[in-house]
Structures are given as structure tokens and as C-alpha cells.
Steps between C-alpha positions, in 0.01 A plus 500: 500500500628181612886548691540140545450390116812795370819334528765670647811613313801335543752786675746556237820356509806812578650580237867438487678805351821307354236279328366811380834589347566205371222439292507878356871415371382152433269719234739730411715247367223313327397798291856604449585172309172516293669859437817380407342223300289757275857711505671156326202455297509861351870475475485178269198701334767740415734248333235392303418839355835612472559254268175522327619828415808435381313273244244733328840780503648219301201433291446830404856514371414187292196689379646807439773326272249223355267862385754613362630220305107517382488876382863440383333227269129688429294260685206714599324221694821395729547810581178550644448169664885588640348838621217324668739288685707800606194670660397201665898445630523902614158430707623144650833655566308805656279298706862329649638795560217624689437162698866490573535872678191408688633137601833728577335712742252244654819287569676776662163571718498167586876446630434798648237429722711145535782704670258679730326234585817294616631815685128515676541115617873550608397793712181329625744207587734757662126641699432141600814442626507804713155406646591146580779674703271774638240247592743281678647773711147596642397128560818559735400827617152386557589188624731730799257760534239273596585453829482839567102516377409247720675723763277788408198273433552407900564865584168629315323200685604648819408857403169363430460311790627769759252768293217250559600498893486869509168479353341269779645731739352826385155265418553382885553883609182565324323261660615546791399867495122440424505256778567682775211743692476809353449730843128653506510865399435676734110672560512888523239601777 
């Protein structure tokens, strides 16, 4: 409604493609060392349950000869609260199993994607690189050529300017033409 009231938008600024690079490998390498930190995190994960499980295997040894010691001796009650403890030791030692092979493969996801992720910022440093070269070599390119476009900016001037004499000469013609006396035609008698 009212043009003068909207506010114009500041043009925006040109982007600079090197600065473009640099802050995608800037976030490369951000996310690949919260990568590799999850990696180390899984990998002490895996110490943890590794030797969790080496404890309830060595429990349920000490169970298995404490149970027997028990039947061996006709207590019906320790060998049931033994057996009790067994179960619960298989399913703890189950559980650590399981959480271990998944801690395994998560780990080996994880320094996977590590590795790629460091190849992708080497190669986008290697890209960068190349740019910064490229983009050098036509600022020197440009830089020569640009004589040479003023040279044809000057030429097309002149085109334009001799096309708009040639036009005031065939307007003049025309002119010209409807100025002078058309002779009378001639009356048939």
C-alpha cells in the first residue's frame, strides 16, 4: 500500500566459495570427533562388559561347585537358593553378552564412519585447494582479458552508433521523399 514505509533489503553480501569450503570441512571435522568420541566411548563400554562377563563365567563356576558341595551334603534349600543364583548369573551374563556384540558392532560403525569422514575432509581439503588455485588463475585470466572487453565494449558502441547514423539517413531519405512535389497526374481529355 504504502512503498515508502517497506524497508528495503539489504543486497546480500557474495558469497565467497573457499568460505563455503571451509566451513563444510570446518563441520565435517566437528561431527567426526563427536564420532570418534562415541567410537572411544563404546570402546571403553566394551572393556567394561568384557570384564563383566568374565565375572558372572567365574561366578557360575563358584556356583556350580558351591551346588554341588550342597547336593553332595543333602541341603535341599542351598541348592535351590544356589539354583536361583545360577539363573539369575546365566541371564546377567546373557544380557553382557548381548550388550557386548551390539557395543562391538556399534563401535565398528562408528570408526567406520570416523575413517570416512576423515577421508571426506582430506579430499574436501584436496577440492579447496584446487579451487584456491583455479580461482587464482582466472582472477589472472580475468584480470588480462579485461582489456580486451572494454575493446569490444568500444567496438559494440561504435556499431551502435554507426547503425543509429544509418537510421537518420534512411529517416532523412524518407523525409526527404514526401517533401518534394509529387508531379500532377496528368488529366485524360
Amino acid at each position: 500500500m504504502f512503498g515508502f514505509l517497506k524497508r528495503k533489503k539489504a543486497p546480500a553480501a557474495p558469497v565467497d566459495p573457499l568460505a563455503t569450503f571451509d566451513r563444510l570441512i570446518e563441520d565435517l571435522e566437528r561431527q567426526a570427533a563427536e564420532v570418534r568420541k562415541s567410537a572411544a566411548t563404546l570402546l571403553a563400554l566394551k572393556g567394561e562388559l568384557s570384564r563383566a562377563a568374565a565375572r558372572y563365567t567365574a561366578r557360575l563356576g563358584d556356583i556350580a561347585g558351591r551346588r554341588q558341595t550342597a547336593h553332595d551334603r543333602g541341603d535341599a534349600k542351598g541348592v535351590g537358593v544356589l539354583e536361583r543364583d545360577r539363573v539369575q548369573t546365566e541371564r546377567l551374563l546373557e544380557s553382557t553378552r548381548e550388550s557386548l556384540r551390539r557395543a562391538e558392532r556399534d563401535s565398528e560403525l562408528l570408526l567406520g564412519a570416523a575413517g570416512e569422514l576423515g577421508e571426506r575432509v582430506a579430499d574436501l581439503r584436496i577440492e579447496r585447494e584446487s579451487a584456491s588455485a583455479r580461482m587464482a588463475a582466472g582472477g589472472v585470466v580475468t584480470e588480462a582479458l579485461r582489456e580486451q572487453v572494454e575493446r569490444f565494449d568500444r567496438v559494440m558502441a561504435l556499431e551502435a552508433a554507426r547503425d543509429e547514423v544509418e537510421k537518420a539517413h534512411a529517416l532523412a531519405d524518407i523525409y526527404r521523399e514526401e517533401q518534394q512535389p509529387h508531379a500532377a497526374p496528368e488529366r485524360v481529355k
